Coordinates of C-alpha atoms and ligand atoms in Angstrom, one line a residue:
M541 CA 26.0 152.4 -60.4
R542 CA 29.4 152.9 -60.6
L543 CA 29.7 155.4 -57.9
L544 CA 28.0 152.7 -55.5
S545 CA 31.2 150.9 -54.5
P546 CA 34.2 153.4 -54.5
L547 CA 32.1 155.3 -52.4
F548 CA 31.3 152.6 -50.0
C549 CA 35.2 152.3 -49.7
S550 CA 36.0 156.1 -49.4
F551 CA 32.1 156.3 -46.8
A552 CA 34.2 157.5 -44.0
A553 CA 35.8 160.6 -45.8
L554 CA 33.3 161.1 -47.3
L555 CA 30.9 162.1 -44.1
A556 CA 33.7 163.7 -42.9
I557 CA 32.9 166.2 -45.7
I558 CA 29.9 166.3 -44.3
P559 CA 29.5 168.1 -41.2
A560 CA 26.9 168.2 -38.4
A561 CA 25.1 165.2 -36.2
S562 CA 28.0 162.2 -36.0
A563 CA 26.4 158.7 -36.8
A564 CA 27.6 158.0 -33.1
E565 CA 24.1 160.6 -32.4
C566 CA 22.0 158.9 -34.5
G567 CA 21.4 154.5 -33.9
P568 CA 20.8 151.9 -36.0
Q569 CA 16.6 152.7 -36.0
A570 CA 17.5 156.6 -37.4
L571 CA 16.7 157.0 -41.3
G572 CA 20.3 158.1 -41.9
V573 CA 21.7 159.0 -45.4
S574 CA 22.2 155.6 -47.0
R575 CA 24.4 156.5 -50.1
I576 CA 25.8 159.4 -51.3
V577 CA 26.1 160.5 -54.8
Q578 CA 28.7 163.5 -56.4
I579 CA 27.0 164.8 -59.1
D580 CA 29.5 166.7 -61.7
G581 CA 28.1 170.2 -62.9
G582 CA 29.7 169.6 -66.1
E583 CA 28.1 167.3 -67.4
R584 CA 25.7 169.2 -68.5
L585 CA 22.5 167.8 -66.9
A586 CA 19.0 168.5 -66.5
L587 CA 17.6 166.1 -63.5
G588 CA 13.9 165.1 -62.7
L589 CA 11.3 163.6 -64.8
Q590 CA 8.8 165.9 -64.1
T591 CA 10.4 168.6 -66.0
Y592 CA 13.3 166.3 -68.1
P593 CA 13.8 163.5 -69.7
R594 CA 16.7 162.1 -67.8
T595 CA 16.7 161.7 -63.8
L596 CA 19.4 160.4 -61.2
A597 CA 19.4 156.6 -61.5
L598 CA 18.8 155.8 -58.0
A599 CA 17.9 151.8 -56.7
D600 CA 13.8 151.1 -55.9
R601 CA 13.5 152.7 -52.4
E602 CA 16.3 154.5 -52.6
L603 CA 15.2 158.9 -52.6
V604 CA 16.6 162.3 -52.4
L605 CA 15.4 164.3 -50.4
T606 CA 14.6 168.4 -52.0
F607 CA 13.0 171.3 -50.1
D608 CA 12.4 174.7 -52.0
D609 CA 11.7 178.6 -51.1
G610 CA 13.3 178.4 -47.9
P611 CA 14.7 179.5 -45.7
A612 CA 11.8 180.7 -43.2
H613 CA 12.0 181.2 -39.8
G614 CA 10.2 179.0 -37.9
A615 CA 8.9 176.3 -40.3
T616 CA 12.0 175.6 -42.0
E617 CA 13.8 175.2 -38.0
R618 CA 11.2 172.1 -37.2
V619 CA 12.3 170.7 -40.8
L620 CA 16.1 171.0 -39.5
E621 CA 14.9 169.4 -36.6
A622 CA 13.1 166.5 -37.9
L623 CA 16.4 166.2 -40.2
K624 CA 18.6 166.1 -37.8
A625 CA 16.8 163.9 -35.3
E626 CA 16.9 161.3 -38.0
C627 CA 20.7 162.4 -39.2
A628 CA 18.7 163.3 -42.6
R629 CA 20.7 164.5 -45.3
A630 CA 18.4 166.9 -48.2
T631 CA 19.3 169.9 -50.0
F632 CA 17.7 173.2 -49.7
F633 CA 17.3 175.4 -52.4
L634 CA 16.7 178.6 -51.4
V635 CA 15.6 182.0 -52.2
G636 CA 18.3 184.6 -51.9
S637 CA 16.2 187.1 -50.8
H638 CA 15.0 184.7 -47.9
A639 CA 18.7 183.9 -47.8
A640 CA 19.6 187.7 -46.8
E641 CA 16.5 187.8 -44.8
A642 CA 18.0 184.6 -42.4
P643 CA 21.5 184.1 -42.9
A644 CA 21.8 182.0 -39.1
L645 CA 19.4 179.5 -41.0
V646 CA 21.2 179.6 -44.0
R647 CA 24.9 178.8 -41.7
R648 CA 22.1 176.1 -39.8
I649 CA 21.5 174.1 -43.1
V650 CA 25.3 173.9 -44.2
A651 CA 26.1 173.6 -40.5
E652 CA 23.9 170.8 -40.4
G653 CA 25.5 169.2 -43.6
H654 CA 22.1 169.8 -45.8
N655 CA 23.5 171.2 -49.3
A656 CA 22.4 175.6 -49.5
G657 CA 21.2 174.9 -53.2
H658 CA 19.6 178.1 -55.2
H659 CA 16.5 179.2 -56.3
S660 CA 16.8 182.2 -57.9
Y661 CA 17.0 185.8 -55.8
S662 CA 13.7 186.9 -56.3
H663 CA 11.2 184.0 -56.6
P664 CA 9.3 186.1 -59.7
A665 CA 5.8 185.9 -59.8
R666 CA 5.6 186.0 -63.7
T667 CA 9.0 183.2 -63.4
L668 CA 12.1 183.6 -64.6
R669 CA 11.0 182.7 -68.1
L670 CA 8.8 185.8 -68.7
M671 CA 11.9 187.8 -67.8
S672 CA 14.3 189.2 -70.5
E673 CA 17.1 186.7 -70.7
S674 CA 19.3 189.7 -68.8
A675 CA 17.4 190.2 -66.4
A676 CA 16.2 186.5 -65.3
R677 CA 20.7 185.9 -65.2
A678 CA 21.2 189.0 -63.4
D679 CA 18.1 187.7 -60.7
I680 CA 20.0 184.3 -60.2
E681 CA 23.7 185.5 -60.1
K682 CA 22.5 187.7 -57.3
G683 CA 20.5 185.2 -55.9
F684 CA 24.0 182.8 -56.0
A685 CA 26.2 185.6 -54.2
A686 CA 22.9 186.2 -51.3
V687 CA 23.3 182.5 -50.5
D688 CA 27.0 182.3 -50.2
S689 CA 27.6 185.5 -48.8
A690 CA 24.7 184.7 -46.3
A691 CA 25.9 181.3 -45.4
G692 CA 29.2 182.5 -45.4
L693 CA 31.1 180.9 -47.8
E694 CA 33.7 181.4 -49.8
G695 CA 35.4 180.4 -52.6
R696 CA 34.1 178.6 -55.7
H697 CA 31.0 180.6 -56.6
P698 CA 28.1 179.4 -56.6
H699 CA 29.8 177.3 -53.5
F700 CA 26.5 174.2 -53.9
P701 CA 26.0 174.8 -58.2
F702 CA 22.7 173.7 -57.9
F703 CA 19.8 175.2 -59.6
R704 CA 15.9 174.7 -59.1
F705 CA 13.8 177.0 -61.5
P706 CA 10.8 179.3 -59.8
G707 CA 7.8 177.5 -61.2
F708 CA 10.3 174.8 -63.3
A709 CA 10.1 177.9 -66.0
D710 CA 13.2 177.5 -67.3
T711 CA 14.7 178.7 -70.9
P712 CA 16.6 176.4 -73.0
E713 CA 18.9 179.6 -73.2
L714 CA 19.2 180.1 -68.9
V715 CA 20.1 176.5 -68.9
R716 CA 22.3 176.2 -71.0
W717 CA 24.2 179.2 -69.7
L718 CA 23.7 177.7 -65.7
E719 CA 24.6 174.4 -67.7
D720 CA 27.9 176.6 -68.8
K721 CA 28.6 177.5 -65.2
G722 CA 28.9 174.3 -64.2
V723 CA 25.6 174.1 -62.2
T724 CA 23.4 171.5 -62.1
V725 CA 19.3 172.3 -63.3
F726 CA 17.0 170.0 -60.2
G727 CA 13.9 169.8 -61.8
A728 CA 11.9 166.9 -59.2
D729 CA 10.6 163.4 -60.4
L730 CA 7.5 163.4 -57.4
W731 CA 6.0 166.2 -55.2
A732 CA 4.1 166.3 -52.1
S733 CA 1.5 169.1 -53.8
D734 CA 2.2 171.3 -50.3
W735 CA 1.8 174.5 -52.2
Q736 CA -1.8 173.7 -51.6
E737 CA -3.6 174.2 -48.8
M738 CA -3.8 170.5 -46.3
T739 CA -3.7 168.9 -43.1
P740 CA -0.1 167.3 -42.6
R741 CA -1.9 164.3 -42.4
A742 CA -3.7 164.9 -46.1
E743 CA 0.1 165.6 -47.0
L744 CA 1.5 162.4 -45.3
D745 CA -0.1 160.2 -46.7
L746 CA -0.1 161.7 -50.5
V747 CA 3.5 162.3 -50.6
L748 CA 3.9 158.2 -49.0
S749 CA 1.5 156.7 -51.7
R750 CA 3.2 158.7 -54.3
L751 CA 6.6 157.5 -53.2
E752 CA 4.9 153.8 -52.9
A753 CA 4.0 154.3 -56.7
A754 CA 7.1 155.8 -57.8
G755 CA 9.2 153.6 -55.5
K756 CA 12.1 155.8 -55.6
G757 CA 13.6 159.3 -57.3
I758 CA 13.8 162.9 -56.2
V759 CA 10.9 164.5 -54.0
L760 CA 10.3 168.0 -54.0
F761 CA 8.6 169.9 -50.7
H762 CA 9.1 173.0 -49.8
D763 CA 10.1 173.8 -46.0
P764 CA 8.3 177.5 -45.1
R765 CA 5.4 175.3 -45.5
P766 CA 3.7 174.6 -42.1
S767 CA 2.1 171.4 -43.3
T768 CA 5.3 170.6 -44.4
A769 CA 7.2 171.0 -41.3
A770 CA 4.6 169.3 -39.3
M771 CA 5.0 166.3 -40.9
M772 CA 8.4 166.0 -41.5
P773 CA 9.2 164.0 -38.3
E774 CA 6.1 160.6 -39.1
F775 CA 7.3 160.8 -42.9
L776 CA 11.2 160.0 -41.9
R777 CA 10.3 157.3 -39.3
E778 CA 7.4 155.8 -41.9
L779 CA 10.3 156.2 -44.5
K780 CA 12.9 154.0 -42.3
T781 CA 9.6 151.6 -41.2
R782 CA 8.7 151.0 -44.9
G783 CA 11.8 150.4 -46.1
F784 CA 13.1 153.2 -48.2
R785 CA 17.0 154.4 -48.0
L786 CA 18.1 158.1 -48.2
V787 CA 20.6 159.3 -51.0
H788 CA 22.4 163.0 -50.2
L789 CA 24.0 164.7 -53.1
V790 CA 27.1 166.1 -53.0
P791 CA 28.8 168.5 -56.1
G792 CA 32.1 166.3 -57.2
A793 CA 33.0 164.3 -60.1
G794 CA 31.4 162.0 -62.7
P795 CA 30.4 160.0 -64.3
T796 CA 26.6 161.2 -62.5
P797 CA 24.7 158.1 -62.6
I798 CA 21.9 158.4 -65.1
V799 CA 18.4 157.4 -66.5
H800 CA 17.2 158.5 -69.7
A801 CA 12.8 158.8 -69.4
K802 CA 11.3 155.5 -71.9
P803 CA 10.3 157.1 -74.8
G804 CA 7.2 158.6 -75.3
W805 CA 8.1 161.1 -72.1
T806 CA 6.9 164.1 -71.8
S807 CA 6.7 166.9 -69.0
A808 CA 4.3 167.2 -66.7
T809 CA 5.2 170.9 -65.6
E810 CA 5.4 172.4 -69.2
A811 CA 1.4 171.4 -68.7
I812 CA 1.2 173.2 -65.7
I813 CA 2.9 176.4 -66.9
A814 CA 0.4 176.5 -69.9
K815 CA -2.0 176.6 -67.4
T816 CA -0.3 179.5 -65.2
L817 CA 1.1 181.2 -67.8
G818 CA -0.4 180.7 -71.0
P819 CA 0.8 180.8 -74.2
K820 CA 3.3 182.8 -73.3
G821 CA 4.6 180.9 -70.5
L822 CA 5.5 177.7 -73.5
R823 CA 9.0 177.0 -74.4
S824 CA 10.5 178.5 -77.3
E825 CA 12.4 175.4 -78.3
P826 CA 11.1 171.2 -78.3
Q827 CA 12.7 169.0 -75.6
E828 CA 15.0 166.9 -77.6
E829 CA 13.1 163.6 -77.1
G830 CA 10.0 163.7 -77.9
R831 CA 6.7 163.7 -76.4
G832 CA 3.5 161.5 -75.1
V833 CA 3.4 159.9 -71.9
K834 CA 5.3 159.5 -69.3
S835 CA 6.8 155.9 -68.6
Q836 CA 8.9 156.4 -65.0
Ligands
LIG854 ZN1 10.1 177.6 -55.7

């Protein structure tokens, strides 16, 4: 955790790059952000143990909040209100076509200190993996442009160089192409399974039990899901009560603190993709660090 002490030394300076709710608006009872970690897109990292054999090095009871598939009027506002009430920060992996339809929401996400990451333009049902390489690249590029344009962000493109593949269905070629562009690819360490219908209470209990079991990690939600929007205020309060601490990611200089999967790691998402897409959906290259039982 090389970054920890230098970051605390310049914590005020780093907070200055995060706009919106000032610390003064949140008292000690709020969850807040305990630590900021810089992600160096030049390091060619794909992170998140459900898909990749490495993840962010987090201390016990540290987590990173991520939300996919937004923005969506109604639910996303509720998630943003919940985050604001706790001075919490998250990374939103936005669908470009949704961003184009709700630009004010994208601007709000950025204005309130969150990352407007990327999740393709069209979120193709058959996944980017089953598209031609050129069509997939075009969809991703269109998504970058749609989100940055909706947010009114100029300069570096994409402004937030964070990407998550829809359905985690990457290809080695697309991952390499993104890495060449300095874009970090994110999987997840655990999720709320909020793509399934469930009550907010059931979702809250499920994700908390998974978080207690894992102890830490990059957590995936879907902000358009009503159950997620409904449970988010209580989830954030419960994190504080249980002693979890929030880590916020920002693009920056390396080295990015990572930890490698233990021997015997295997991708959980590949098994899911194989079920969903059949043999055509299988990745064309093996992962570099072996297969077996996921150990972290
Ligand atoms: Zn998605």
